[in-house]
CSV table of C-alpha atoms and ligand atoms in Angstrom, one decimal:
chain,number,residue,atom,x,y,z
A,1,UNK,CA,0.0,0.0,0.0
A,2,UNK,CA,0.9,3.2,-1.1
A,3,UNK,CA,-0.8,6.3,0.7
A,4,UNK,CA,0.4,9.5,-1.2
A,5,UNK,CA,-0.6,13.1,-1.1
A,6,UNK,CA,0.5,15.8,-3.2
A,7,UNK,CA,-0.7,19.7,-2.2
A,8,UNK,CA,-0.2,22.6,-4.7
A,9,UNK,CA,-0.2,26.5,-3.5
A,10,UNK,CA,0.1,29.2,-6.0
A,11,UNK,CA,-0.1,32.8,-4.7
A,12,UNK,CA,1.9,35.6,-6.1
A,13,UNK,CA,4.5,35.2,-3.2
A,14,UNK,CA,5.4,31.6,-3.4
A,15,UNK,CA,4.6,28.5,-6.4
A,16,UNK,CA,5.3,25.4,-3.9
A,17,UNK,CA,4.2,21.5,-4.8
A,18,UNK,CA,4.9,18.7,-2.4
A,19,UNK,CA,4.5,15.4,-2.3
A,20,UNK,CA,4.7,13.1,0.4
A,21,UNK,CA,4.8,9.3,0.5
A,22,UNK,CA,4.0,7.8,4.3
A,23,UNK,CA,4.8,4.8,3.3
A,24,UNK,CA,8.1,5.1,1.6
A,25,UNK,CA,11.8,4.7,2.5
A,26,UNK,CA,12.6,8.3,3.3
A,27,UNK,CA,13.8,9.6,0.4
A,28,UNK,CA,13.9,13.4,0.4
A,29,UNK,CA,13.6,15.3,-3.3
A,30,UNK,CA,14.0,19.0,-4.1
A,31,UNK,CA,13.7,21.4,-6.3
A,32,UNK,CA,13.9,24.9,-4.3
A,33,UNK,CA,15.0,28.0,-5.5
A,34,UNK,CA,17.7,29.2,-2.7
A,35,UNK,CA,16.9,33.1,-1.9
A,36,UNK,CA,18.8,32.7,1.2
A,37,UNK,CA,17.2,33.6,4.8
A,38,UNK,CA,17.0,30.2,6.1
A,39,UNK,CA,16.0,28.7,2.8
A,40,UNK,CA,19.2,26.0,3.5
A,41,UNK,CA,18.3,25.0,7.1
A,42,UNK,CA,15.2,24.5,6.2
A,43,UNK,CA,15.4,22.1,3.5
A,44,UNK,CA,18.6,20.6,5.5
A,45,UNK,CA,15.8,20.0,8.7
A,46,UNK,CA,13.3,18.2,6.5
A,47,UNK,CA,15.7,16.2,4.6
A,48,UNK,CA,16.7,14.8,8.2
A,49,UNK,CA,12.9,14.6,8.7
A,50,UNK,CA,12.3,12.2,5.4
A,51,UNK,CA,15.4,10.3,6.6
A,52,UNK,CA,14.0,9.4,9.7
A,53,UNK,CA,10.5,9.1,9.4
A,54,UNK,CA,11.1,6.8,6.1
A,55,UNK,CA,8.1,9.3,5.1
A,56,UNK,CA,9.3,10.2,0.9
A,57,UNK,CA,9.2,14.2,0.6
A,58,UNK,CA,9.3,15.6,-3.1
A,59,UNK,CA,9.1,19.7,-2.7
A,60,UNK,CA,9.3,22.1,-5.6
A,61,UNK,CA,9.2,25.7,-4.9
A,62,UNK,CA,9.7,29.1,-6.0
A,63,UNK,CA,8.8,32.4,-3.6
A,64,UNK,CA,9.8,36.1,-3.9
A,65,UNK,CA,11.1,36.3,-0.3
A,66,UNK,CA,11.7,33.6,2.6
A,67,UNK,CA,9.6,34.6,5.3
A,68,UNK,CA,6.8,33.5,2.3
A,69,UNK,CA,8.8,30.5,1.3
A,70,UNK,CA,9.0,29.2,4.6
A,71,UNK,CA,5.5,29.8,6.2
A,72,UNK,CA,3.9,28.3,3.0
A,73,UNK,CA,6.1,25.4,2.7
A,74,UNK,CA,4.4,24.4,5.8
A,75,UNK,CA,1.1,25.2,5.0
A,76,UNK,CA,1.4,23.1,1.7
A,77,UNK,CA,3.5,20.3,3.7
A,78,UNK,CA,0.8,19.8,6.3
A,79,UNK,CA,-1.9,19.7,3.2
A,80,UNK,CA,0.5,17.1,1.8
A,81,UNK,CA,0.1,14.9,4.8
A,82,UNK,CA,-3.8,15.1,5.6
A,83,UNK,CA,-4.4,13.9,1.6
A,84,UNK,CA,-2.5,11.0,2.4
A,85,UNK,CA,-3.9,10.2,5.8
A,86,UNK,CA,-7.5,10.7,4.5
A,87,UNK,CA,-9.7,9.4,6.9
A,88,UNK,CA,-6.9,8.1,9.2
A,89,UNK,CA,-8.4,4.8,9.0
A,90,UNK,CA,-5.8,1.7,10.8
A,91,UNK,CA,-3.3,4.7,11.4
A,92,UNK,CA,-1.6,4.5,15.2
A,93,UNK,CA,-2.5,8.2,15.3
A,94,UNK,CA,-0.3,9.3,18.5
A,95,UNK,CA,3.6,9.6,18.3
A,96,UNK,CA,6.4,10.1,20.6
A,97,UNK,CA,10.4,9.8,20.3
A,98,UNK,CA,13.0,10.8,23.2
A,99,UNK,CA,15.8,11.8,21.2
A,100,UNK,CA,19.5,12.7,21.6
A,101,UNK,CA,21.9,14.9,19.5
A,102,UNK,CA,25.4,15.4,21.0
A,103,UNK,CA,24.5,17.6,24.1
A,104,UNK,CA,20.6,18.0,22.9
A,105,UNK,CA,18.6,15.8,24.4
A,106,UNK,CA,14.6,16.4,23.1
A,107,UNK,CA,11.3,14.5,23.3
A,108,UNK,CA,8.1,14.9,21.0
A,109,UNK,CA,4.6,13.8,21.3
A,110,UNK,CA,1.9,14.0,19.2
A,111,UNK,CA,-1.4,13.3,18.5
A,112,UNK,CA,-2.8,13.2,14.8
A,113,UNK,CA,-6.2,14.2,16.6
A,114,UNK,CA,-8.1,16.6,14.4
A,115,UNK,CA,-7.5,19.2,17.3
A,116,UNK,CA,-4.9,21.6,17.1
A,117,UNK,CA,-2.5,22.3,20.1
A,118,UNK,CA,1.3,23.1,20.4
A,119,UNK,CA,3.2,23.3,23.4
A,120,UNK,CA,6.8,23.7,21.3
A,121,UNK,CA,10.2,25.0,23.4
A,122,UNK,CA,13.3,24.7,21.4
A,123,UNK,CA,15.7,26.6,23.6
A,124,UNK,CA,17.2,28.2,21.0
A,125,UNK,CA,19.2,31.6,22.3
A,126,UNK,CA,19.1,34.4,20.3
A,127,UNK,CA,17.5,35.2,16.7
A,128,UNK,CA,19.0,32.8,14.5
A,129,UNK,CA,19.7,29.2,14.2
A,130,UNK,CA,22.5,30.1,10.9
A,131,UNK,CA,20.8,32.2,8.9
A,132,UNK,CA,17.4,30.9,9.6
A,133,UNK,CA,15.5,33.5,12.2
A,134,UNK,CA,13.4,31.8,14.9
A,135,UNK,CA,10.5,33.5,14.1
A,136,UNK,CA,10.8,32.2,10.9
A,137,UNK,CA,11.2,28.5,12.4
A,138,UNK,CA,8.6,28.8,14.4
A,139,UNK,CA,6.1,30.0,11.3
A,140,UNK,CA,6.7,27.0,10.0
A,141,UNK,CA,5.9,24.7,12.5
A,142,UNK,CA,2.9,26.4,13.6
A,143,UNK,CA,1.9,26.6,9.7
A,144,UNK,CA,2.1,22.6,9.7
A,145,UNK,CA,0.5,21.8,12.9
A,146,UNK,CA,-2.4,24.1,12.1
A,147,UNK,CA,-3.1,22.7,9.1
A,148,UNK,CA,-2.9,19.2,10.1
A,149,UNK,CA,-5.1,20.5,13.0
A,150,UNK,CA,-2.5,18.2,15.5
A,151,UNK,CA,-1.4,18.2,18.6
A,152,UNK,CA,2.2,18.3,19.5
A,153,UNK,CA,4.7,18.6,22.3
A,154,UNK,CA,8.3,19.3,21.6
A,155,UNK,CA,10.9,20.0,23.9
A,156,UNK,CA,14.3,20.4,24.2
A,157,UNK,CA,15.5,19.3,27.5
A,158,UNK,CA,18.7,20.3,27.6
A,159,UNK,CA,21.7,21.3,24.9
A,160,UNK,CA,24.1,24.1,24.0
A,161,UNK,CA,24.4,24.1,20.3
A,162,UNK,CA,21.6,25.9,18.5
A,163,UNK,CA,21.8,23.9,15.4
A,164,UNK,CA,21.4,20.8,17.4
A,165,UNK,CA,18.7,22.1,19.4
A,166,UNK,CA,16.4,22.4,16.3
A,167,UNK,CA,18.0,18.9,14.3
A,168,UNK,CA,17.6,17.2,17.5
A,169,UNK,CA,13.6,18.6,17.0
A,170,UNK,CA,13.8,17.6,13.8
A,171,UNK,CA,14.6,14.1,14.5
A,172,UNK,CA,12.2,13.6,17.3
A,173,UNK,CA,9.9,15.0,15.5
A,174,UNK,CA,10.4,12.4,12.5
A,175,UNK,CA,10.5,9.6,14.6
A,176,UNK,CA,7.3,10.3,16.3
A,177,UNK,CA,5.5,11.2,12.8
A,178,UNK,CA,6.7,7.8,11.7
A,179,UNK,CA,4.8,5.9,14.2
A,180,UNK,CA,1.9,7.9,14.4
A,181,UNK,CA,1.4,7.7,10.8
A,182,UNK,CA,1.8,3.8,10.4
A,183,UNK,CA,-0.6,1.6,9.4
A,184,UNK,CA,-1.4,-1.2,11.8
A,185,UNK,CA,-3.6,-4.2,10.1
A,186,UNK,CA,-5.5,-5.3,12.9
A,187,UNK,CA,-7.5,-1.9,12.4
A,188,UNK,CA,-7.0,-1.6,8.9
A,189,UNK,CA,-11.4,-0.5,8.8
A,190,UNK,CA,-10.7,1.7,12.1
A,191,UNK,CA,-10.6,5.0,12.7
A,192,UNK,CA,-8.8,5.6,15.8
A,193,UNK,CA,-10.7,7.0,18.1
A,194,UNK,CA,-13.6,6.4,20.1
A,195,UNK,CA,-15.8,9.2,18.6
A,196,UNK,CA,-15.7,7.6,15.2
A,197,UNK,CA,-14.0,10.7,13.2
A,198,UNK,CA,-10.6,12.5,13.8
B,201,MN,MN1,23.0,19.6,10.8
């Protein structure tokens, strides 16, 4: 089984397509036009998220400036995901990982509930994680988990390094999406949750 979903956004700030695959082998394609402010770290954070969460990512994007780029990348990622959850049938729905990076320890928990909720504290000190701004950073996540109407909890524990702070995120937060998003047979006609509908 394949469950694939593939969201387009075209404004006249940003042109973005993305694909993802939640049951693929994470394999992490893209075509982004680099206008610098963050547009590296970004694409270096979800490349480490498609490694981890073996979830395939195909993005191709063009924007005028990054703070567009960014924000609507995760608008157009979280779209992505709820075409190929559709109903959420057999899914494990909730997710957590405890992960380490160096000095960065940092846990994640989620719930692919239909309700959206963040509690997110990265620790990061200062304005910029290399020439990504925070604010930006945190656009994007709260793009995605609003449009996947989710709720998540991600915290770094501990840790020194900026850059590992947010990877470490990263990483946790792939390993959690992973086994929230995987399919269990037993409940293959299910939908997880008591009420009938998430
Ligand atoms: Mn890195």
């Amino acid at each position: 089984m394949q469950r694939i979903g593939k969201a387009e956004r075209k404004t006249k700030e940003t042109d973005i397509e993305i694909t993802v695959n939640l049951d693929g082998t994470g394999n992490f394609k893209q075509d982004v036009h680099d206008i610098g402010g963050g547009t590296k770290f970004i694409l270096h954070m979800l490349d480490n998220f498609a490694r981890h969460s073996l979830i395939d990512i195909e993005i191709k994007a063009t924007a005028d400036l990054p703070h567009h780029l960014i924000e609507d990348m995760g608008i157009v990622l979280g779209e992505a995901f709820n075409k190929a959850l559709g109903d959420k049938k057999g899914i494990n729905r909730f997710g957590w990982a405890l992960v380490p990076m160096d000095d960065v320890l940092c846990r994640v928990a989620l719930d692919l509930s239909g309700r959206i909720y963040s509690n997110v504290e990265l620790q990061v000190l200062g304005e910029t994680i290399e020439d990504l701004p925070l604010s930006l950073l945190n656009h994007f996540i709260e793009s995605l988990i609003n449009q996947m109407k989710i709720n998540m909890h991600g915290h770094v524990l501990y840790g020194d390094d900026n850059h590992h702070k947010v990877e470490c995120f990263f990483k946790a937060l792939a390993l959690a999406m992973k086994w929230a998003v995987t399919f269990d047979p037993r409940k293959a006609n299910m939908i997880p949750s008591t009420k009938g509908s998430l």
